[in-house]
């Protein structure tokens, strides 16, 4: 009987002998630096959206994390609204605020309740829409999410550079160099993430508190200016009726143009993404943390109310106090309406302080979006097998995203207006998908009244999204490029990784472990692969008889059947649980998986590792055309099982003598 002791094992084990596990080779210093944190769960790089924060915070502090994204839109939203809706901007903003408080807020409060781990509405849809249809839908949503986050980075940097250029104290050479300044800001953002991102909460609280306080001063001053000169209201009102006629027409126009103001909805998806940062109650159930959920509800509600107040007041004062021509491209209020008012009514010193605060929060909004991407991509694509393993690491992704941001900035020449459509499209598609997710959730939980309400909200957001796309199709074009890029990369990566081990873990229950160790004591582990389609004693007797005959298994040798029960073949990475059962007098290992060859290979390697004996597996040749069987494997996880299993083992274990043997007859 062969010993299973590592000390007694020969240097190169063969089937029937014990072995030691070889250590993986070490890479160079640069590779180590680049891929450090490949499985980074501590939150030292991801900043606002870290998956497992080292410590949690009060909901109002975490609100500032989403606030750097949500509230920073005040830097450009009033100017974009005035440019898009003209004199109707205040009424269109009222419609937007109603949709925020009565539509987006209820939707995301439910998302927070059902996706409290920070995965958001995309994860809800992933659960509600399984198999390949769900995966493809998620990939499309990831394309829109990538559009949202990437344009947040580039648009925020572009608007920050616009604030810097228009400040009266900046050097004259800033003028005409908005693209260069924007690229410098993007490079600084990348440098921060390459170095490591810490203390995001403290920075966000300070930036948001200062920025909101300065906006209160600017808006209050502007409102006072309006009421000190009531003629401005009369002039606006008269011009409004001259352009658009009666009140009914004005309301109709507001309903038609409010989708152009959709940037004011950004921030809700980020709000649920930061949920893991919220401090819950000491007695919170991990499966239903009511304290954290209540904190998230307070965060979302408070942020929505604050933003709604600023949207209404800023739209009102900027429309009344700033000439419409100044909102046009190249105008002093283009992309910086509130900053224009700060300089105009509070002086250049205060205005410069306001500019500096705006630049910082816009830059940090880009940091928040970068952090969102760094959590979004590793959460889905590698798990789907649709990205290389290095996509789990922070630094390579930072370099990739920064390169994309550079290209976007150069293509759009750092124009805030030109990027607004793409940003709005990404935001609206994500909110629409969240509305659809909560509608499906309410329907599956047999809540008819809520289903109807959420369905109406979904329909409104679908309308808003469609109108926005027709008005500014450039947003859909950009999103389509991201979607095509993700799909192509995903397909190539999935095919390229087809022969990798996919199991993230393999565990044997007590019975299965007993089967393996019993045979290991005899010095050999012989496993017969069996397709679990016919469950009769005759089937097992005939299968055992055929394998012994055609594979020349000695009659006295013990054998174990291995069956892979089918599951979702679109899943790439899986946690495998191997159960031992006795069926018709035969010992059987059963494991549930959607990828048969890869799962068999993982089970064989784990059996080798826990027993110290290299196993042998026996297959029958698969009938059918090899090419069609290969396509079956790529789509359904079955097909030409024996040769694919052998190839997976060859890729996973380079040492032939340590590799489980594959016998086909």
XYZ file of N, CA and C in Angstrom, residues 33-141:
327
model
N 4.274 44.351 -9.224
C 3.657 45.642 -8.897
C 2.367 45.843 -9.677
N 2.402 45.497 -10.967
C 1.241 45.716 -11.820
C 0.060 44.859 -11.395
N 0.314 43.627 -10.988
C -0.770 42.701 -10.664
C -1.018 42.573 -9.171
N -0.358 43.395 -8.377
C -0.607 43.332 -6.933
C -2.061 43.679 -6.661
N -2.643 42.965 -5.693
C -4.056 43.154 -5.428
C -4.936 42.464 -6.445
N -4.411 41.386 -7.074
C -5.186 40.693 -8.098
C -6.524 40.223 -7.552
N -6.529 39.837 -6.289
C -7.795 39.577 -5.613
C -7.810 40.499 -4.405
N -8.169 41.749 -4.647
C -8.065 42.796 -3.636
C -9.430 43.050 -3.023
N -9.643 42.539 -1.832
C -10.928 42.694 -1.162
C -10.871 43.731 -0.049
N -9.746 44.388 0.154
C -9.596 45.238 1.330
C -10.056 46.665 1.106
N -10.240 47.058 -0.136
C -10.679 48.415 -0.404
C -9.556 49.421 -0.395
N -8.291 48.998 -0.567
C -7.185 49.951 -0.524
C -7.033 50.687 -1.843
N -7.590 50.159 -2.920
C -7.496 50.833 -4.213
C -8.850 51.346 -4.693
N -9.896 50.596 -4.476
C -11.147 50.904 -5.145
C -11.854 52.140 -4.603
N -11.453 52.633 -3.463
C -12.000 53.891 -2.980
C -13.486 53.807 -2.670
N -14.271 54.698 -3.241
C -15.679 54.799 -2.870
C -16.478 53.522 -3.028
N -16.105 52.666 -3.969
C -16.909 51.484 -4.229
C -16.226 50.195 -3.806
N -15.358 50.253 -2.841
C -14.658 49.054 -2.386
C -15.657 48.003 -1.937
N -15.378 46.748 -2.278
C -16.354 45.693 -2.005
C -16.384 45.316 -0.530
N -15.238 45.348 0.115
C -15.208 45.018 1.548
C -14.434 46.104 2.282
N -15.095 47.169 2.658
C -14.382 48.259 3.310
C -13.806 47.821 4.637
N -12.680 48.426 5.001
C -12.038 48.073 6.260
C -12.880 48.512 7.451
N -13.605 49.640 7.303
C -14.516 50.067 8.352
C -15.690 50.791 7.721
N -16.814 50.782 8.415
C -18.019 51.399 7.881
C -18.224 52.777 8.510
N -19.194 53.511 7.954
C -19.404 54.890 8.363
C -20.889 55.182 8.451
N -21.228 56.319 9.053
C -22.615 56.761 9.129
C -23.145 57.038 7.727
N -24.464 56.903 7.574
C -25.062 57.032 6.244
C -24.814 58.405 5.643
N -24.790 59.458 6.467
C -24.602 60.802 5.912
C -23.179 60.995 5.398
N -22.223 60.298 6.022
C -20.862 60.367 5.507
C -20.749 59.628 4.177
N -21.378 58.462 4.111
C -21.350 57.692 2.866
C -22.116 58.430 1.770
N -23.132 59.212 2.160
C -23.867 60.015 1.178
C -22.924 60.943 0.423
N -21.878 61.388 1.101
C -20.923 62.277 0.442
C -20.132 61.543 -0.639
N -19.993 60.211 -0.490
C -19.335 59.438 -1.547
C -20.146 59.470 -2.826
N -21.446 59.191 -2.700
C -22.292 59.294 -3.887
C -22.482 60.743 -4.281
N -22.322 61.653 -3.304
C -22.497 63.074 -3.579
C -21.444 63.652 -4.492
N -20.219 63.123 -4.439
C -19.191 63.659 -5.331
C -19.563 63.411 -6.792
N -20.358 62.373 -7.041
C -20.867 62.114 -8.384
C -22.166 62.887 -8.614
N -23.110 62.735 -7.694
C -24.456 63.302 -7.840
C -24.433 64.832 -7.765
N -23.896 65.373 -6.675
C -23.934 66.821 -6.465
C -23.005 67.579 -7.410
N -21.934 66.918 -7.859
C -20.993 67.620 -8.737
C -21.618 67.988 -10.076
N -22.747 67.332 -10.433
C -23.398 67.696 -11.692
C -23.919 69.128 -11.675
N -24.024 69.734 -10.491
C -24.404 71.144 -10.426
C -23.369 72.018 -11.126
N -22.159 71.498 -11.297
C -21.136 72.264 -11.982
C -21.489 72.531 -13.435
N -22.265 71.618 -14.066
C -22.592 71.786 -15.483
C -24.071 71.608 -15.801
N -24.871 70.993 -14.898
C -26.268 70.710 -15.180
C -27.099 71.956 -15.492
N -27.025 73.054 -14.704
C -27.860 74.228 -15.036
C -27.569 74.790 -16.419
N -26.296 74.799 -16.814
C -25.935 75.324 -18.134
C -26.442 74.404 -19.239
N -26.309 73.089 -19.048
C -26.802 72.144 -20.045
C -28.320 72.225 -20.151
N -29.011 72.382 -19.004
C -30.471 72.506 -19.011
C -30.913 73.759 -19.753
N -30.249 74.874 -19.492
C -30.599 76.126 -20.167
C -30.329 76.040 -21.662
N -29.244 75.373 -22.020
C -28.908 75.229 -23.435
C -29.900 74.311 -24.139
N -30.382 73.277 -23.432
C -31.275 72.293 -24.042
C -32.726 72.752 -24.061
N -33.175 73.387 -22.981
C -34.598 73.727 -22.856
C -34.882 75.214 -22.980
N -33.861 76.044 -22.973
C -34.066 77.476 -23.126
C -34.855 78.069 -21.981
N -35.810 78.941 -22.311
C -36.603 79.624 -21.285
C -37.527 78.671 -20.540
N -37.768 77.483 -21.087
C -38.654 76.499 -20.440
C -37.898 75.685 -19.393
N -36.610 75.934 -19.246
C -35.768 75.126 -18.369
C -36.327 74.944 -16.955
N -36.829 75.994 -16.271
C -37.363 75.772 -14.916
C -38.529 74.790 -14.880
N -39.427 74.855 -15.880
C -40.575 73.946 -15.892
C -40.138 72.519 -16.234
N -39.211 72.389 -17.167
C -38.685 71.060 -17.482
C -37.961 70.474 -16.280
N -37.285 71.339 -15.511
C -36.598 70.874 -14.298
C -37.594 70.383 -13.262
N -38.754 71.056 -13.155
C -39.801 70.589 -12.224
C -40.263 69.181 -12.597
N -40.410 68.919 -13.897
C -40.790 67.576 -14.336
C -39.699 66.575 -13.961
N -38.454 66.974 -14.168
C -37.329 66.099 -13.826
C -37.308 65.795 -12.333
N -37.555 66.809 -11.505
C -37.567 66.614 -10.056
C -38.706 65.677 -9.649
N -39.881 65.838 -10.280
C -40.999 64.935 -9.988
C -40.634 63.496 -10.332
N -39.957 63.312 -11.463
C -39.529 61.966 -11.849
C -38.470 61.437 -10.887
N -37.636 62.320 -10.364
C -36.611 61.913 -9.399
C -37.239 61.396 -8.121
N -38.172 62.197 -7.561
C -38.742 61.874 -6.250
C -39.817 60.796 -6.324
N -40.571 60.747 -7.423
C -41.678 59.796 -7.529
C -41.339 58.572 -8.372
N -40.191 58.621 -9.080
C -39.808 57.500 -9.927
C -38.500 56.857 -9.514
N -37.402 57.575 -9.718
C -36.084 56.994 -9.455
C -35.897 56.658 -7.974
N -36.344 57.537 -7.085
C -36.138 57.299 -5.654
C -36.838 56.030 -5.165
N -38.147 55.820 -5.434
C -38.778 54.563 -4.995
C -38.123 53.323 -5.599
N -37.701 53.446 -6.864
C -37.058 52.300 -7.525
C -35.779 51.922 -6.797
N -34.934 52.895 -6.525
C -33.641 52.576 -5.928
C -33.732 52.280 -4.435
N -34.783 52.731 -3.794
C -34.999 52.284 -2.406
C -35.256 50.774 -2.385
N -35.980 50.288 -3.388
C -36.202 48.834 -3.458
C -34.936 48.109 -3.883
N -34.181 48.697 -4.808
C -32.905 48.096 -5.194
C -32.003 47.962 -3.971
N -31.978 48.989 -3.133
C -31.155 48.946 -1.918
C -31.605 47.827 -0.989
N -32.900 47.572 -0.951
C -33.419 46.524 -0.073
C -33.091 45.128 -0.605
N -33.051 44.967 -1.922
C -32.864 43.639 -2.501
C -31.430 43.383 -2.974
N -30.624 44.424 -3.044
C -29.234 44.256 -3.493
C -28.326 45.024 -2.539
N -28.386 44.643 -1.256
C -27.735 45.423 -0.196
C -26.224 45.202 -0.121
N -25.700 44.301 -0.953
C -24.257 44.091 -0.950
C -23.524 45.028 -1.904
N -24.257 45.966 -2.497
C -23.633 46.957 -3.353
C -23.545 46.558 -4.808
N -24.197 45.441 -5.181
C -24.125 44.980 -6.565
C -25.060 45.755 -7.487
N -26.088 46.383 -6.929
C -26.969 47.228 -7.712
C -27.971 46.468 -8.548
N -28.619 47.207 -9.461
C -29.709 46.643 -10.252
C -29.223 45.634 -11.278
N -27.977 45.760 -11.744
C -27.467 44.795 -12.729
C -27.427 43.400 -12.122
N -27.018 43.305 -10.858
C -26.991 41.996 -10.190
C -28.402 41.444 -10.014
N -29.380 42.333 -9.755
C -30.770 41.873 -9.644
C -31.231 41.256 -10.958
N -30.930 41.913 -12.062
C -31.333 41.386 -13.364
C -30.587 40.094 -13.682
N -29.345 40.002 -13.238
C -28.584 38.771 -13.452
C -29.272 37.596 -12.758
N -29.778 37.845 -11.551
C -30.486 36.780 -10.830
C -31.842 36.480 -11.452
N -32.519 37.516 -11.932
C -33.862 37.338 -12.471
C -33.857 36.763 -13.882
N -32.748 36.956 -14.619
C -32.650 36.497 -16.006
C -31.446 35.577 -16.141
N -31.586 34.285 -15.819
C -30.435 33.370 -15.854
C -30.097 32.921 -17.263
N -29.114 32.017 -17.362
C -28.646 31.426 -18.599
C -28.075 32.503 -19.512
N -27.872 32.134 -20.784
C -27.167 33.016 -21.712
C -27.908 34.311 -21.969
N -29.228 34.279 -22.002
C -29.994 35.509 -22.231
C -29.681 36.536 -21.151
N -29.625 36.070 -19.911
C -29.292 36.971 -18.820
C -27.881 37.518 -18.939
N -26.925 36.645 -19.324
C -25.533 37.086 -19.453
C -25.402 38.151 -20.539
N -26.038 37.923 -21.690
C -25.954 38.890 -22.778
C -26.609 40.206 -22.388
N -27.731 40.129 -21.673
C -28.400 41.346 -21.217
C -27.498 42.120 -20.260
N -26.844 41.396 -19.372
C -25.929 42.042 -18.437
C -24.760 42.687 -19.186
N -24.234 42.009 -20.205
C -23.121 42.569 -20.975
C -23.531 43.866 -21.668
N -24.754 43.904 -22.199
C -25.245 45.138 -22.822
C -25.353 46.246 -21.775
N -25.894 45.907 -20.604
C -25.994 46.905 -19.527
C -24.615 47.367 -19.080
